XYZ file of C-alpha atoms in Angstrom:
455
model
C 74.833 80.266 62.422
C 76.927 78.943 65.297
C 80.674 79.034 64.822
C 82.813 75.997 65.570
C 85.302 78.382 67.167
C 82.866 78.423 70.108
C 83.799 74.788 70.708
C 87.575 75.213 70.430
C 88.079 74.440 66.726
C 89.306 76.381 63.676
C 87.182 76.544 60.526
C 89.307 74.574 58.038
C 86.795 72.971 55.676
C 85.068 74.991 52.964
C 81.510 76.165 53.725
C 79.762 75.851 50.365
C 76.823 73.433 50.724
C 73.202 74.613 50.607
C 70.120 72.995 52.151
C 69.372 71.361 48.795
C 72.950 70.054 48.551
C 72.646 68.470 51.995
C 69.279 66.861 51.250
C 70.476 65.541 47.882
C 73.623 64.219 49.568
C 71.468 62.309 52.061
C 69.218 60.922 49.310
C 72.204 59.776 47.288
C 73.774 58.172 50.374
C 70.564 56.229 50.994
C 70.179 55.520 47.229
C 66.586 56.027 45.981
C 66.783 52.617 44.268
C 68.559 50.877 47.180
C 65.832 48.217 47.547
C 66.706 46.910 44.064
C 69.870 45.321 45.439
C 68.503 43.732 48.626
C 64.847 43.194 47.675
C 65.101 39.401 47.548
C 66.669 39.119 51.006
C 64.068 41.401 52.579
C 61.264 39.560 50.754
C 62.427 36.154 51.979
C 63.062 37.304 55.554
C 59.698 39.103 55.788
C 57.773 36.234 54.138
C 56.648 38.627 51.427
C 55.762 41.575 53.699
C 58.468 43.766 52.202
C 56.587 47.053 52.402
C 55.844 46.458 56.097
C 59.550 45.803 56.765
C 60.391 49.172 55.229
C 57.671 50.915 57.229
C 59.132 49.486 60.468
C 62.592 50.528 59.309
C 61.260 54.030 58.669
C 59.828 54.247 62.189
C 63.193 53.305 63.681
C 65.104 55.758 61.504
C 62.543 58.574 61.874
C 63.036 58.772 65.630
C 66.785 58.527 65.099
C 66.629 61.418 62.609
C 64.775 63.514 65.197
C 67.542 62.834 67.713
C 70.175 63.745 65.136
C 68.348 67.007 64.462
C 68.346 67.905 68.160
C 72.047 67.225 68.566
C 72.977 69.007 65.316
C 71.404 72.145 66.768
C 73.440 71.822 69.951
C 76.766 70.898 68.308
C 76.992 72.087 64.660
C 80.270 70.441 63.687
C 81.664 67.446 61.836
C 81.854 64.048 63.493
C 78.249 62.846 63.526
C 77.301 60.630 66.505
C 80.911 60.685 67.739
C 80.648 64.424 68.334
C 77.101 64.295 69.700
C 77.778 61.514 72.230
C 81.133 62.976 73.225
C 79.807 66.457 73.887
C 76.328 65.383 74.942
C 77.516 62.829 77.530
C 81.308 62.555 77.884
C 84.398 62.247 75.679
C 84.968 58.498 76.377
C 81.340 57.743 75.443
C 81.835 59.746 72.282
C 84.898 57.688 71.447
C 82.959 54.417 71.822
C 80.027 55.774 69.779
C 82.469 56.886 67.104
C 84.210 53.515 67.257
C 80.867 51.714 66.830
C 79.786 53.756 63.838
C 83.277 53.402 62.347
C 82.348 49.750 61.797
C 79.494 51.050 59.630
C 81.376 53.867 57.910
C 84.562 51.895 57.187
C 82.684 48.911 55.767
C 79.927 50.719 53.856
C 82.144 51.781 50.932
C 83.541 48.235 50.692
C 80.021 46.770 50.669
C 78.862 49.202 47.995
C 81.889 48.590 45.794
C 81.496 44.827 46.173
C 77.792 44.776 45.245
C 78.359 47.046 42.246
C 81.445 45.163 41.054
C 79.688 41.802 41.287
C 76.762 43.192 39.280
C 79.010 44.625 36.576
C 80.986 41.383 36.416
C 77.808 39.525 35.427
C 77.401 41.829 32.404
C 81.086 42.121 31.444
C 82.673 38.944 32.845
C 85.972 39.577 31.054
C 86.745 42.110 33.794
C 87.070 40.370 37.189
C 85.280 41.635 40.290
C 88.517 43.055 41.701
C 89.048 44.962 38.469
C 85.706 46.730 38.821
C 86.535 47.391 42.477
C 89.756 49.159 41.540
C 87.994 51.236 38.887
C 85.201 52.373 41.231
C 87.618 53.189 44.080
C 89.981 55.215 41.892
C 87.157 57.159 40.239
C 85.481 58.100 43.528
C 88.753 58.988 45.219
C 89.628 61.415 42.436
C 86.212 63.111 42.647
C 86.372 63.418 46.451
C 89.961 64.684 46.290
C 88.876 67.545 44.014
C 86.633 68.947 46.747
C 83.153 68.809 48.240
C 81.686 71.069 45.547
C 82.705 68.587 42.858
C 81.096 65.802 44.913
C 77.895 67.855 45.240
C 77.701 68.471 41.482
C 78.183 64.796 40.646
C 75.562 63.681 43.164
C 72.903 65.962 41.621
C 73.379 64.320 38.237
C 73.322 60.809 39.695
C 70.179 61.499 41.721
C 68.271 62.539 38.599
C 69.440 59.425 36.752
C 68.336 57.118 39.593
C 64.926 58.772 39.818
C 64.419 58.377 36.053
C 65.146 54.636 36.271
C 62.839 54.301 39.269
C 60.055 56.157 37.444
C 60.414 53.824 34.456
C 60.143 50.754 36.689
C 57.086 52.112 38.505
C 55.289 53.032 35.272
C 55.974 49.625 33.734
C 55.045 47.928 37.026
C 51.712 49.726 37.316
C 50.910 48.845 33.688
C 51.728 45.199 34.432
C 49.402 45.267 37.443
C 46.664 46.792 35.315
C 47.159 43.909 32.883
C 46.440 41.430 35.667
C 49.998 40.247 36.389
C 49.707 40.636 40.183
C 50.821 37.484 42.011
C 49.113 38.297 45.321
C 46.620 40.622 46.990
C 47.219 44.371 47.118
C 47.664 44.448 50.914
C 49.841 41.342 51.281
C 53.160 43.279 51.066
C 51.958 45.202 54.145
C 50.334 42.391 56.113
C 49.909 38.647 55.651
C 48.035 37.076 58.569
C 49.315 33.597 57.681
C 52.964 34.630 58.108
C 52.958 37.615 60.439
C 54.934 37.508 63.676
C 56.836 40.358 65.283
C 60.088 38.410 65.125
C 59.664 37.971 61.363
C 58.928 41.665 60.847
C 61.799 42.937 62.981
C 64.242 40.445 61.438
C 63.261 41.764 58.007
C 63.517 45.342 59.226
C 67.078 44.644 60.400
C 67.927 43.956 56.730
C 65.750 46.689 55.223
C 67.265 49.329 57.484
C 70.436 49.093 55.367
C 68.594 51.133 52.724
C 68.001 53.971 55.191
C 71.573 54.225 56.447
C 73.071 57.393 55.037
C 70.729 60.168 56.128
C 73.003 60.545 59.155
C 75.923 61.197 56.820
C 74.554 64.712 56.351
C 75.678 65.536 59.874
C 79.309 64.832 58.932
C 79.170 67.838 56.578
C 78.125 70.344 59.242
C 81.364 72.296 58.865
C 80.948 72.483 55.079
C 77.368 73.765 55.192
C 76.466 77.421 54.777
C 73.037 76.973 56.389
C 72.309 77.115 60.104
C 72.278 74.068 62.374
C 68.485 73.769 62.459
C 68.350 73.376 58.690
C 70.986 70.652 58.857
C 68.626 68.651 61.050
C 65.683 69.418 58.787
C 67.618 68.267 55.739
C 68.162 64.889 57.449
C 64.460 64.507 58.212
C 63.451 65.643 54.707
C 65.868 63.262 52.983
C 64.692 60.362 55.143
C 61.003 61.095 54.474
C 61.466 61.323 50.702
C 63.539 58.147 50.590
C 60.988 56.265 52.711
C 58.151 57.101 50.323
C 60.214 55.874 47.382
C 61.262 52.679 49.206
C 57.736 51.715 50.249
C 56.179 52.423 46.844
C 58.772 50.520 44.811
C 58.856 47.496 47.132
C 55.048 47.364 47.221
C 54.853 47.272 43.407
C 57.701 44.761 43.152
C 56.235 42.494 45.853
C 52.916 42.323 44.008
C 54.690 41.224 40.813
C 57.268 38.829 42.269
C 56.979 35.392 40.592
C 57.745 32.120 42.402
C 56.994 33.700 45.767
C 57.061 30.528 47.857
C 60.331 29.385 46.331
C 61.966 32.744 47.060
C 60.759 32.683 50.688
C 62.008 29.127 51.170
C 65.380 29.440 49.429
C 66.266 33.117 49.887
C 68.105 35.237 47.349
C 71.844 34.665 47.759
C 72.699 35.911 44.220
C 70.665 39.093 44.749
C 68.763 38.681 41.472
C 65.145 38.635 42.717
C 64.340 42.245 41.856
C 65.742 41.936 38.335
C 63.745 38.740 37.797
C 60.630 40.621 38.893
C 61.483 43.505 36.541
C 61.792 41.048 33.656
C 58.432 39.490 34.568
C 56.843 42.945 34.591
C 58.331 44.488 31.462
C 60.806 42.205 29.730
C 64.547 41.584 29.634
C 65.332 45.234 28.842
C 63.868 46.364 32.166
C 65.845 43.704 34.028
C 69.101 44.905 32.465
C 68.241 48.580 33.046
C 67.501 48.109 36.750
C 70.561 45.907 37.301
C 72.979 48.322 35.613
C 71.385 51.274 37.415
C 71.895 49.474 40.727
C 75.548 48.816 39.939
C 76.231 52.452 39.041
C 74.184 53.834 41.948
C 75.876 51.636 44.567
C 79.353 51.592 43.046
C 79.669 55.251 42.127
C 77.012 57.593 43.513
C 76.452 56.009 46.930
C 80.033 54.971 47.548
C 81.172 58.466 46.517
C 79.271 60.117 49.359
C 80.025 57.207 51.716
C 83.734 57.768 51.199
C 83.277 61.503 51.840
C 81.308 60.914 55.055
C 83.771 58.341 56.382
C 86.741 60.620 55.771
C 84.985 63.423 57.721
C 84.396 61.127 60.689
C 88.050 60.086 60.713
C 89.035 63.752 60.394
C 86.898 64.745 63.391
C 88.244 61.972 65.625
C 91.844 62.648 64.593
C 91.425 66.362 65.225
C 90.491 65.471 68.797
C 93.583 63.238 69.065
C 91.481 60.093 69.330
C 92.916 58.741 66.072
C 96.353 59.332 64.498
C 96.975 63.035 63.829
C 97.848 62.576 60.139
C 94.145 61.885 59.448
C 93.325 65.478 60.420
C 95.370 66.955 57.554
C 93.320 69.209 55.247
C 94.431 69.820 51.660
C 95.375 73.518 51.364
C 93.714 73.980 47.981
C 90.805 71.552 47.836
C 89.956 71.957 51.538
C 89.192 68.272 52.083
C 90.625 65.817 54.678
C 93.041 64.377 52.137
C 94.801 61.677 54.187
C 91.516 60.386 55.587
C 90.113 60.241 52.050
C 93.060 58.168 50.812
C 92.907 55.856 53.844
C 89.224 55.127 53.262
C 89.984 54.370 49.616
C 92.741 51.946 50.552
C 90.680 50.140 53.190
C 87.693 49.890 50.848
C 89.850 48.283 48.200
C 91.496 45.763 50.525
C 88.294 44.779 52.347
C 86.274 44.661 49.120
C 88.755 42.408 47.332
C 89.021 40.099 50.373
C 85.242 39.766 50.816
C 84.812 39.106 47.095
C 86.546 35.780 47.687
C 83.937 34.715 50.257
C 80.709 33.032 49.184
C 78.576 35.032 51.630
C 80.721 38.163 51.540
C 77.905 40.583 50.728
C 75.606 39.196 53.428
C 78.367 39.240 56.045
C 79.310 42.834 55.279
C 75.655 43.945 55.330
C 75.098 42.517 58.817
C 78.239 44.142 60.205
C 77.402 47.522 58.663
C 73.955 47.485 60.233
C 75.244 46.422 63.663
C 77.757 49.278 63.854
C 75.226 51.891 62.821
C 72.431 50.698 65.091
C 74.737 50.434 68.115
C 75.847 54.025 67.586
C 72.254 55.190 67.119
C 71.336 53.691 70.503
C 74.019 55.858 72.133
C 72.731 58.882 70.198
C 69.265 58.571 71.778
C 70.834 58.380 75.219
C 72.910 61.476 74.439
C 69.787 63.496 73.618
C 68.176 62.625 76.949
C 71.368 63.230 78.936
C 72.284 66.525 77.305
C 68.851 68.122 77.257
C 66.967 66.573 80.165
C 69.767 66.004 82.685
C 72.120 68.859 81.908
C 69.812 71.555 80.590
C 66.632 70.602 82.443
C 64.620 70.885 79.227
C 60.843 71.111 79.427
C 60.385 69.749 75.892
C 59.539 66.231 77.004
C 58.507 65.010 73.564
C 61.672 65.958 71.675
C 64.131 65.305 74.495
C 62.665 62.313 76.334
C 59.701 60.531 74.729
C 60.909 60.503 71.099
C 64.434 59.302 71.960
C 62.994 56.625 74.280
C 60.701 55.305 71.539
C 63.550 55.350 69.031
C 65.779 53.481 71.474
C 63.142 50.793 72.104
C 62.478 50.199 68.400
C 66.188 49.921 67.654
C 66.681 47.417 70.475
C 63.991 45.204 68.919
C 65.692 45.438 65.524
C 69.157 44.663 66.936
C 67.891 41.660 68.911
C 66.515 40.134 65.707
C 69.703 40.689 63.711
C 71.958 37.960 62.382
C 73.669 36.212 65.309
C 77.058 36.362 63.573
C 76.743 40.155 63.453
C 76.292 40.178 67.236
C 79.517 38.232 67.754
C 81.703 40.168 65.318
C 80.159 43.498 66.251
C 80.608 42.730 69.922
C 84.256 41.861 69.281
C 84.702 45.203 67.505
C 83.325 47.007 70.566
C 85.666 45.038 72.862
C 88.618 46.132 70.708
C 87.366 49.703 71.045
C 87.329 49.380 74.823
C 90.899 48.054 74.733
C 91.991 51.014 72.603
C 90.239 53.377 75.008
C 91.915 51.741 78.017
C 95.296 51.986 76.290
C 94.686 55.696 75.722
C 94.061 56.208 79.425
C 97.105 54.126 80.355
C 99.337 56.197 78.086
C 98.005 59.497 79.429
C 96.066 60.330 76.249
C 92.539 60.005 77.580
C 89.823 61.383 75.261
C 89.402 65.126 75.845
C 87.383 67.464 73.640
C 88.311 71.150 73.233
C 86.363 73.160 75.788
C 83.580 75.506 74.839
C 84.385 79.177 75.158
C 82.592 80.462 78.204
């Protein structure tokens, strides 16, 4: 296994994670039941072709996962796309890629906490949304502070629980279909000739892709993994493939059983209740409550737990390279975690989550911004693969280092173009701020420089 000392760093984080830990981490980050929470929005945007939207999202993310795997082999260290773009192209490009994906990583925990808190508030209204937010943030911060092994143990338990709930829904759903409760033809969730256009499909995919975000978080744990770099890449691909199967199957079953289809397509699903309504139609009120509570716990605890861990590692990596304040690079001497970065993420998540809870479209606005930051960074990742392998190393593996990244880039461009227009404006403003920060670094004599590889 490559040593990070080869790239000018000291090994500070604890190497304790196995291949299974990494794959489970990625699955938890993506949330096996993620479509529960955004099913209605994807259904309305895709005009009922939910399964097709997830297939397109899988294609985009599959090529991105292949690019991640290639760069993880070349640079087995924390930092994700920030590290890969910085070392694969140039340090300033890495800074901008890291800045772009920071928009995703910094907002993801807030989005997860907000969705979960809103769901729990509907069941226990005596506790306000902000109260649930505080509880989720404190709980996850304590677990992450205790070390990555504690996080890994918790995620295993949560993954099993999510899969049990998903299995119950699928069994009840299949029984309902066998009883003749289907509201449309078996292939309609994949293709409806009366509604199909590429703009509709890609617009829906731009929402559905939120469920896939998280497999890339595995790369942030490269310095805490005891497996070699190739297996880190394979764990990303494996986690993505397993999640995709689960996403397509559950959305296909749910789309067949969704009542009031035309009304949902026309009016959308602002409250985010469409999946739970479908669950009630399929199996009764108990199934609706079970799926809703499971979503709240999965998003508010399990997913946000690993999201907080991944975000703190990205901040740690950028601070270690003096591209963010140095205090974020502090590692706890006992727990071996980036402690200051962990606390900063917790604080930001709380502030942003509470603020967005006061906005009527807070969840939708956060979702669009999260997706924009991630997809912009993924575009740079594909370029980094081509530049590092084809231009620098003169690779002869044209599929892995040229064709696959080019296809992934093209698919992502189509998805980004069909995103919410507001996300383009706010995301673009975020990138402009990043350029200003980068220019200020140059002006102050602190231009981005990565530690040199040992020759």
